[in-house]
Amino acid sequence: MTISQVSKTMARRYVLGRQGLWPGRRWAGQDGTAHALRSSESVQMDPLNVMARSHDLALWGRVLHYQPEHLHTLMYRDRGFFDYGSHLRIYPMQELPYWRVAMRRKGNEPRWATFAEQNRALLNAVKAELRARGPLGNRDFTGQSRVISYRGRKASALALYYLWLTGELMIHHRVGFERVYDFREHIIPASVGHEAMDAEAEQFFARKVFAFRGWCTARGWAAWMAFFVERTLGRAEARRWLDGMMADGTITGVMVEGENDPYYVLTEDMVLLAAVNDGHIPEAWQPLETTTQEEVVFLAPLETVSAGGRAQALFDFEYIWEVYKPAAKRRWGYYTLPILYGDQLVARLDPKFERATKTLVINGFWLEQERLGKDADFVEALVRGLTRLATFVGARDVAAAAVKPPRLSKHIQRRMKAHLRCR
């Protein structure tokens, strides 16, 4: 099926739908969490817990009745998924044989090869402790020399990180967000105990980029391909890859209205893109409850569709996660989240959960268009979304004085307090 051009709206809906964020939550519970993780291809983890962690917010936006315990069970009890990489992303466990190629290549990088050579005794000592007493976290290692590193303050922290990054160790479980390690062979199912051939792994990742991103330009695909396979791809090699995938029918080129460069989509997804382009919702995308038009969704800070500049490309919406900016340089707020309404990003919310009082505090709220604050349908969708968010984090009260205009603030507080009292 060939589509020569699609509108930016249709392209945006396709990417949102491919990621499970539009037209509404289509999965539920723990089984639904597994489906969402596989469909999204990769969810980035982050330790910050101002209200909820970024990966939990990402799954909450896709899965009805999601709870962090669902993810912990899927990853560390059922071993259906694992977390890996300097960007700390979650992947399906069946992908591990391909990732072992990337892990081996990571260990061969000059920086890490030098670290291993200079710290052989340390690495052997850490492995000996794991064999004798494992699984272990960094806190379980005492008497270690101090180091200055983003990865930890003890030599054992760097050793554990290196052994994990190169695949000899994996995360057995987490206590809070702290990692507890064990040897890979003690964790993984036997079915994924092998390492793929290099060529096989690269073929897998070449396709995964498109499944993960939805659609890509040649430049965008090459950047993510290099990230996945842990090696540099020159422009000529990237072009050969794309030409080969076009020739064998893996991908199809599509022009997006207003863009100069072609985008590429998995050919098997063209039926989805065609349905969206014709104004239909694919059967597999039908929501279980409310749509994003009926109830807004607050996107995670590291959400695939909006992080890393993608909010501008897809939604013409400026979004930078300002958590690492000095307070004086923040334009919006510490933990600001984009607000998805229908298929558009229309506002920003800076929330915080005060655990001592169980209060969801809204530190900031900014509409792209002020008139939307007077739209009864949007206000109802906003209240529904905020109520679901408050319920998810365990809030018993809400403080929305920062919302402007004051009339909207009072309406939100009155409606939400009534909902929360009925829980």
Coordinates of C-alpha atoms in Angstrom, one line a residue:
M1 CA 0.0 0.0 0.0
T2 CA 1.5 3.3 -1.1
I3 CA 0.7 6.7 0.4
S4 CA 2.7 9.5 -1.2
Q5 CA 1.9 12.2 1.3
V6 CA 0.2 12.5 4.7
S7 CA -0.7 15.6 6.7
K8 CA 1.2 16.5 9.8
T9 CA -1.9 15.8 11.9
M10 CA -2.1 12.3 10.5
A11 CA 1.6 11.6 11.0
R12 CA 1.3 12.8 14.6
R13 CA -1.7 10.6 15.2
Y14 CA 0.2 7.6 13.8
V15 CA 3.2 8.1 16.0
L16 CA 1.0 8.6 19.1
G17 CA -1.1 5.6 18.2
R18 CA 2.0 3.4 17.5
Q19 CA 3.2 4.3 21.0
G20 CA -0.1 3.5 22.6
L21 CA -1.0 7.1 23.7
W22 CA -3.9 7.9 21.2
P23 CA -6.8 7.8 21.1
G24 CA -6.9 6.5 24.7
R25 CA -5.6 3.8 27.0
R26 CA -6.1 0.5 25.3
W27 CA -4.5 -1.8 27.9
A28 CA -5.2 -2.6 31.5
G29 CA -3.5 -4.0 34.6
Q30 CA -0.3 -6.1 34.7
D31 CA -0.9 -7.9 31.5
G32 CA -1.7 -4.6 29.8
T33 CA 1.6 -3.2 31.2
A34 CA 3.5 -6.0 29.4
H35 CA 1.6 -5.3 26.2
A36 CA 2.4 -1.5 26.5
L37 CA 6.1 -2.2 27.1
R38 CA 6.3 -4.4 24.0
S39 CA 4.3 -2.0 21.9
S40 CA 6.3 1.0 22.8
E41 CA 9.6 -0.9 22.3
S42 CA 11.5 1.0 24.9
V43 CA 10.6 3.0 28.0
Q44 CA 13.3 5.2 29.7
M45 CA 13.7 4.9 33.4
D46 CA 14.7 7.7 35.8
P47 CA 15.1 7.7 39.6
L48 CA 13.5 11.1 40.3
N49 CA 10.3 10.8 42.2
V50 CA 8.9 14.3 42.6
M51 CA 5.4 12.9 42.0
A52 CA 6.0 9.6 40.2
R53 CA 9.0 8.4 38.3
S54 CA 9.1 9.1 34.6
H55 CA 8.8 5.4 33.5
D56 CA 5.8 5.0 35.8
L57 CA 4.1 8.1 34.4
A58 CA 4.8 6.8 30.9
L59 CA 3.0 3.5 31.6
W60 CA 0.3 5.2 33.6
G61 CA -0.5 7.2 30.4
R62 CA -0.9 4.0 28.5
V63 CA -2.4 1.5 30.9
L64 CA -5.6 1.6 32.9
H65 CA -5.2 0.8 36.6
Y66 CA -1.4 0.8 36.2
Q67 CA 0.7 0.5 39.4
P68 CA 4.5 0.5 39.8
E69 CA 4.2 -3.0 41.3
H70 CA 3.1 -4.3 37.9
L71 CA 6.4 -3.2 36.4
H72 CA 8.5 -4.6 39.2
T73 CA 6.8 -8.0 38.9
L74 CA 7.2 -8.1 35.1
M75 CA 10.9 -7.2 35.3
Y76 CA 12.2 -8.8 38.5
R77 CA 9.9 -11.7 39.2
D78 CA 8.6 -12.9 35.8
R79 CA 11.8 -11.8 34.0
G80 CA 9.8 -10.7 31.0
F81 CA 11.8 -7.4 30.7
F82 CA 15.2 -6.0 31.6
D83 CA 16.7 -2.5 32.1
Y84 CA 20.0 -1.6 30.4
G85 CA 22.2 1.1 29.1
S86 CA 23.6 4.5 30.0
H87 CA 20.1 6.0 29.1
L88 CA 18.6 3.2 31.3
R89 CA 15.8 1.8 29.1
I90 CA 13.5 -1.1 29.5
Y91 CA 13.5 -3.8 26.8
P92 CA 11.7 -7.2 26.4
M93 CA 13.8 -10.1 27.7
Q94 CA 13.6 -11.9 24.3
E95 CA 15.7 -9.1 22.8
L96 CA 18.7 -9.9 25.1
P97 CA 20.7 -12.0 22.6
Y98 CA 20.8 -9.0 20.3
W99 CA 21.7 -6.6 23.1
R100 CA 24.6 -8.8 24.1
V101 CA 26.3 -7.8 20.9
A102 CA 25.9 -4.1 22.0
M103 CA 27.1 -5.0 25.5
R104 CA 30.3 -6.7 24.1
R105 CA 31.0 -3.7 21.9
K106 CA 30.5 -1.4 24.9
G107 CA 33.2 -3.3 26.7
N108 CA 35.5 -2.8 23.8
E109 CA 35.2 1.0 23.8
P110 CA 38.6 2.5 24.7
R111 CA 37.3 4.1 27.9
W112 CA 35.9 0.8 29.3
A113 CA 38.6 -1.4 28.0
T114 CA 41.1 0.8 29.8
F115 CA 39.0 0.7 33.0
A116 CA 38.9 -3.1 32.9
E117 CA 42.7 -3.3 32.3
Q118 CA 43.5 -1.0 35.2
N119 CA 41.0 -2.5 37.6
R120 CA 41.3 -6.2 37.0
A121 CA 41.9 -7.0 40.7
L122 CA 38.8 -4.9 41.7
L123 CA 36.6 -6.6 39.2
N124 CA 37.7 -10.1 40.2
A125 CA 37.1 -9.2 43.9
V126 CA 33.6 -7.8 43.2
K127 CA 32.7 -11.0 41.2
A128 CA 34.1 -13.2 44.0
E129 CA 31.9 -11.4 46.5
L130 CA 28.8 -11.9 44.3
R131 CA 29.6 -15.6 43.9
A132 CA 29.9 -16.0 47.6
R133 CA 27.1 -13.7 48.9
G134 CA 25.0 -12.6 45.9
P135 CA 22.8 -11.0 44.8
L136 CA 24.4 -7.8 46.1
G137 CA 23.9 -4.0 45.8
N138 CA 26.7 -1.4 46.1
R139 CA 25.8 -0.9 49.8
D140 CA 26.8 -4.5 50.5
F141 CA 30.4 -3.7 49.6
T142 CA 32.4 -2.2 52.5
G143 CA 36.0 -1.0 52.8
Q144 CA 36.1 0.3 49.2
S145 CA 38.3 3.2 48.1
R146 CA 36.4 6.5 47.4
V147 CA 36.1 7.7 43.8
I148 CA 34.5 10.8 42.2
S149 CA 32.1 9.7 39.5
Y150 CA 28.6 10.3 38.3
R151 CA 28.1 6.5 38.7
G152 CA 29.0 6.3 42.4
R153 CA 31.3 7.2 45.2
K154 CA 32.9 3.9 45.8
A155 CA 35.2 1.8 43.6
S156 CA 32.7 -1.1 43.8
A157 CA 30.0 1.1 42.3
L158 CA 32.1 1.6 39.1
A159 CA 33.0 -2.1 39.0
L160 CA 29.4 -3.1 39.3
Y161 CA 28.3 -0.6 36.6
Y162 CA 31.0 -1.8 34.2
L163 CA 30.1 -5.5 34.7
W164 CA 26.4 -4.6 34.2
L165 CA 27.1 -2.4 31.1
T166 CA 29.1 -5.2 29.5
G167 CA 26.5 -7.8 30.3
E168 CA 28.2 -10.0 32.8
L169 CA 25.8 -8.8 35.5
M170 CA 22.1 -7.9 35.3
I171 CA 19.7 -6.2 37.7
H172 CA 18.3 -8.9 40.0
H173 CA 15.9 -6.5 41.6
R174 CA 15.7 -3.0 43.0
V175 CA 15.2 -1.7 46.6
G176 CA 13.5 1.6 46.0
F177 CA 15.5 2.5 42.9
E178 CA 18.8 1.1 44.1
R179 CA 20.1 -1.8 42.0
V180 CA 20.8 -5.2 43.3
Y181 CA 23.0 -7.2 40.9
D182 CA 23.6 -10.9 40.1
F183 CA 25.3 -12.8 37.3
R184 CA 23.4 -12.8 34.1
E185 CA 23.1 -16.6 34.0
H186 CA 21.4 -16.6 37.4
I187 CA 18.7 -14.3 36.1
I188 CA 17.7 -14.9 32.5
P189 CA 15.6 -17.7 31.1
A190 CA 17.5 -20.4 29.3
S191 CA 15.8 -19.5 26.0
V192 CA 17.8 -16.2 25.8
G193 CA 21.1 -17.5 27.0
H194 CA 22.9 -17.2 23.7
E195 CA 24.5 -14.2 21.9
A196 CA 23.2 -13.3 18.4
M197 CA 25.6 -13.0 15.5
D198 CA 26.6 -9.4 14.8
A199 CA 24.9 -9.2 11.4
E200 CA 21.7 -10.7 12.9
A201 CA 21.7 -8.2 15.8
E202 CA 22.2 -5.2 13.4
Q203 CA 19.3 -6.4 11.2
F204 CA 17.1 -6.6 14.3
F205 CA 18.1 -3.1 15.5
A206 CA 17.6 -1.6 12.0
R207 CA 14.0 -2.5 12.1
K208 CA 13.5 -1.8 15.8
V209 CA 14.4 1.9 15.3
F210 CA 11.3 2.3 13.1
A211 CA 9.1 0.3 15.5
F212 CA 10.3 2.5 18.3
R213 CA 10.1 5.9 16.7
G214 CA 7.1 5.3 14.4
W215 CA 8.6 7.2 11.5
C216 CA 12.1 8.5 10.9
T217 CA 14.1 10.7 8.5
A218 CA 17.3 9.1 7.2
R219 CA 19.3 11.2 9.7
G220 CA 17.1 10.3 12.6
W221 CA 17.2 6.6 11.8
A222 CA 21.0 6.7 11.6
A223 CA 21.4 8.4 15.0
W224 CA 19.2 5.8 16.8
M225 CA 20.8 2.9 14.9
A226 CA 24.2 4.0 16.0
F227 CA 22.9 4.3 19.6
F228 CA 21.5 0.8 19.5
V229 CA 24.4 -1.0 17.8
E230 CA 27.1 0.8 19.7
R231 CA 29.1 1.9 16.7
T232 CA 29.4 4.8 14.3
L233 CA 27.4 4.8 11.1
G234 CA 28.7 7.0 8.3
R235 CA 26.2 8.7 5.9
A236 CA 27.0 6.3 3.1
E237 CA 26.5 3.2 5.2
A238 CA 23.2 4.6 6.6
R239 CA 22.0 5.2 3.0
R240 CA 22.9 1.6 2.0
W241 CA 20.9 0.3 5.0
L242 CA 17.9 2.4 4.1
D243 CA 18.1 1.5 0.4
G244 CA 18.3 -2.1 1.3
M245 CA 15.3 -2.0 3.6
M246 CA 13.3 -0.2 0.9
A247 CA 14.3 -2.8 -1.7
D248 CA 13.3 -5.7 0.4
G249 CA 10.0 -4.1 1.5
T250 CA 10.8 -3.6 5.1
I251 CA 10.2 0.1 5.0
T252 CA 8.3 2.6 2.8
G253 CA 9.0 6.2 2.1
V254 CA 6.3 8.8 2.9
M255 CA 6.3 12.6 2.6
V256 CA 4.8 14.6 5.4
E257 CA 3.1 17.8 4.6
G258 CA 5.3 20.8 5.2
E259 CA 8.5 18.7 5.4
N260 CA 11.3 18.7 2.9
D261 CA 12.9 15.3 3.7
P262 CA 11.1 12.0 3.3
Y263 CA 10.2 9.9 6.3
Y264 CA 10.3 6.2 6.4
V265 CA 7.8 3.8 8.0
L266 CA 7.6 0.1 8.5
T267 CA 5.8 -1.3 5.5
E268 CA 3.7 -3.5 7.7
D269 CA 2.4 -0.3 9.4
M270 CA 1.2 1.3 6.2
V271 CA -2.3 -0.1 6.8
L272 CA -2.4 1.7 10.1
L273 CA -1.2 4.9 8.6
A274 CA -3.7 4.5 5.8
A275 CA -6.5 4.1 8.3
V276 CA -5.5 7.1 10.2
N277 CA -5.0 9.1 7.0
D278 CA -8.6 8.2 6.0
G279 CA -9.9 9.5 9.4
H280 CA -10.4 6.0 11.0
I281 CA -9.1 4.6 14.2
P282 CA -7.5 1.1 13.8
E283 CA -9.4 -1.6 15.6
A284 CA -6.3 -2.5 17.7
W285 CA -6.2 1.1 18.9
Q286 CA -9.7 1.3 20.3
P287 CA -9.6 2.7 23.9
L288 CA -11.0 0.8 26.9
E289 CA -12.4 3.9 28.6
T290 CA -12.0 7.6 27.9
T291 CA -10.2 9.1 24.9
T292 CA -7.6 11.8 25.2
Q293 CA -10.3 14.2 24.0
E294 CA -12.4 13.3 27.0
E295 CA -9.6 13.1 29.5
V296 CA -6.2 14.7 29.2
V297 CA -3.0 12.7 29.7
F298 CA 0.1 14.1 31.4
L299 CA 3.1 12.9 29.4
A300 CA 6.2 11.7 31.2
P301 CA 9.3 13.9 31.2
L302 CA 11.2 11.3 29.2
E303 CA 8.3 10.3 27.0
T304 CA 9.2 9.0 23.5
V305 CA 6.9 11.3 21.6
S306 CA 7.9 14.5 23.3
A307 CA 11.4 14.3 24.8
G308 CA 14.6 15.2 23.0
G309 CA 13.1 18.0 20.9
R310 CA 10.4 15.7 19.5
A311 CA 7.6 17.8 20.9
Q312 CA 8.6 20.6 18.6
A313 CA 8.8 18.3 15.5
L314 CA 5.5 16.5 16.1
F315 CA 3.4 19.1 17.9
D316 CA 5.0 22.5 17.3
F317 CA 5.3 22.6 21.1
E318 CA 8.3 23.8 23.0
Y319 CA 9.3 21.3 25.7
I320 CA 12.5 21.0 27.7
W321 CA 12.7 19.1 30.9
E322 CA 14.1 21.8 33.2
V323 CA 14.8 19.6 36.3
Y324 CA 18.6 20.0 35.8
K325 CA 18.5 23.7 35.1
P326 CA 19.3 26.2 37.9
A327 CA 16.0 27.6 39.3
A328 CA 16.7 31.1 38.0
K329 CA 17.0 29.8 34.4
R330 CA 13.8 27.8 34.4
R331 CA 11.0 29.1 32.2
W332 CA 8.3 26.7 33.3
G333 CA 9.1 24.6 36.4
Y334 CA 11.1 21.9 38.0
Y335 CA 9.1 18.8 36.9
T336 CA 6.9 20.2 34.2
L337 CA 4.8 17.8 32.1
P338 CA 3.3 18.3 28.7
I339 CA -0.5 17.9 28.6
L340 CA -1.9 15.8 25.7
Y341 CA -5.5 16.7 24.8
G342 CA -6.9 14.9 21.7
D343 CA -3.8 14.7 19.5
Q344 CA -2.2 18.0 20.5
L345 CA 0.0 19.2 23.3
V346 CA -1.9 22.2 24.7
A347 CA -0.5 23.1 28.1
R348 CA 2.1 22.4 30.7
L349 CA 1.7 21.2 34.4
D350 CA 4.3 21.5 37.1
P351 CA 3.1 19.1 39.8
K352 CA 4.5 17.8 43.1
F353 CA 3.1 15.2 45.5
E354 CA 3.5 16.2 49.1
R355 CA 3.6 12.8 50.7
A356 CA 3.3 14.0 54.3
T357 CA -0.1 15.5 53.7
K358 CA -1.0 13.4 50.7
T359 CA -1.6 16.5 48.6
L360 CA -1.2 16.9 44.9
V361 CA 0.3 20.4 44.6
I362 CA 0.1 22.2 41.3
N363 CA 3.1 24.6 41.3
G364 CA 2.5 25.8 37.8
F365 CA 0.0 25.5 34.9
W366 CA 0.5 27.2 31.5
L367 CA -1.9 27.0 28.6
E368 CA -0.7 27.5 25.0
Q369 CA -3.9 29.4 24.2
E370 CA -5.6 31.1 27.1
R371 CA -9.0 30.7 25.5
L372 CA -8.8 27.0 26.1
G373 CA -9.2 27.7 29.8
K374 CA -12.8 28.8 29.0
D375 CA -13.6 25.7 27.0
A376 CA -16.0 23.6 29.0
D377 CA -15.0 20.4 27.3
F378 CA -11.3 21.0 27.9
V379 CA -11.9 21.9 31.5
E380 CA -13.8 18.7 32.1
A381 CA -11.1 16.7 30.4
L382 CA -8.5 18.4 32.5
V383 CA -10.3 17.7 35.8
R384 CA -10.7 14.0 34.8
G385 CA -7.0 13.7 34.0
L386 CA -6.0 15.5 37.2
T387 CA -8.3 13.3 39.2
R388 CA -6.8 10.1 37.7
L389 CA -3.3 11.4 38.3
A390 CA -4.1 12.2 42.0
T391 CA -5.6 8.8 42.5
F392 CA -2.5 7.2 40.9
V393 CA -0.1 8.8 43.3
G394 CA -2.4 8.4 46.3
A395 CA -3.4 12.0 46.9
R396 CA -6.2 12.8 49.3
D397 CA -6.3 16.5 48.6
V398 CA -5.3 19.0 45.9
A399 CA -3.7 22.5 46.0
A400 CA -4.3 24.3 42.7
A401 CA -3.9 28.0 43.6
A402 CA -1.2 28.4 41.0
V403 CA -3.7 27.7 38.2
K404 CA -4.8 30.8 36.4
P405 CA -7.3 32.3 36.0
P406 CA -8.5 32.0 39.6
R407 CA -11.9 30.9 38.4
L408 CA -10.4 27.8 36.8
S409 CA -8.3 27.1 39.9
K410 CA -11.4 27.2 42.1
H411 CA -13.3 25.0 39.7
I412 CA -10.5 22.4 39.6
Q413 CA -10.2 22.3 43.4
R414 CA -13.9 22.0 44.0
R415 CA -14.4 19.2 41.4
M416 CA -11.3 17.3 42.4
K417 CA -11.9 17.5 46.1
A418 CA -15.4 16.1 45.5
H419 CA -14.0 13.2 43.5
L420 CA -11.2 12.4 46.0
R421 CA -13.6 12.4 48.9
C422 CA -15.7 9.7 47.1
R423 CA -12.7 7.4 46.7

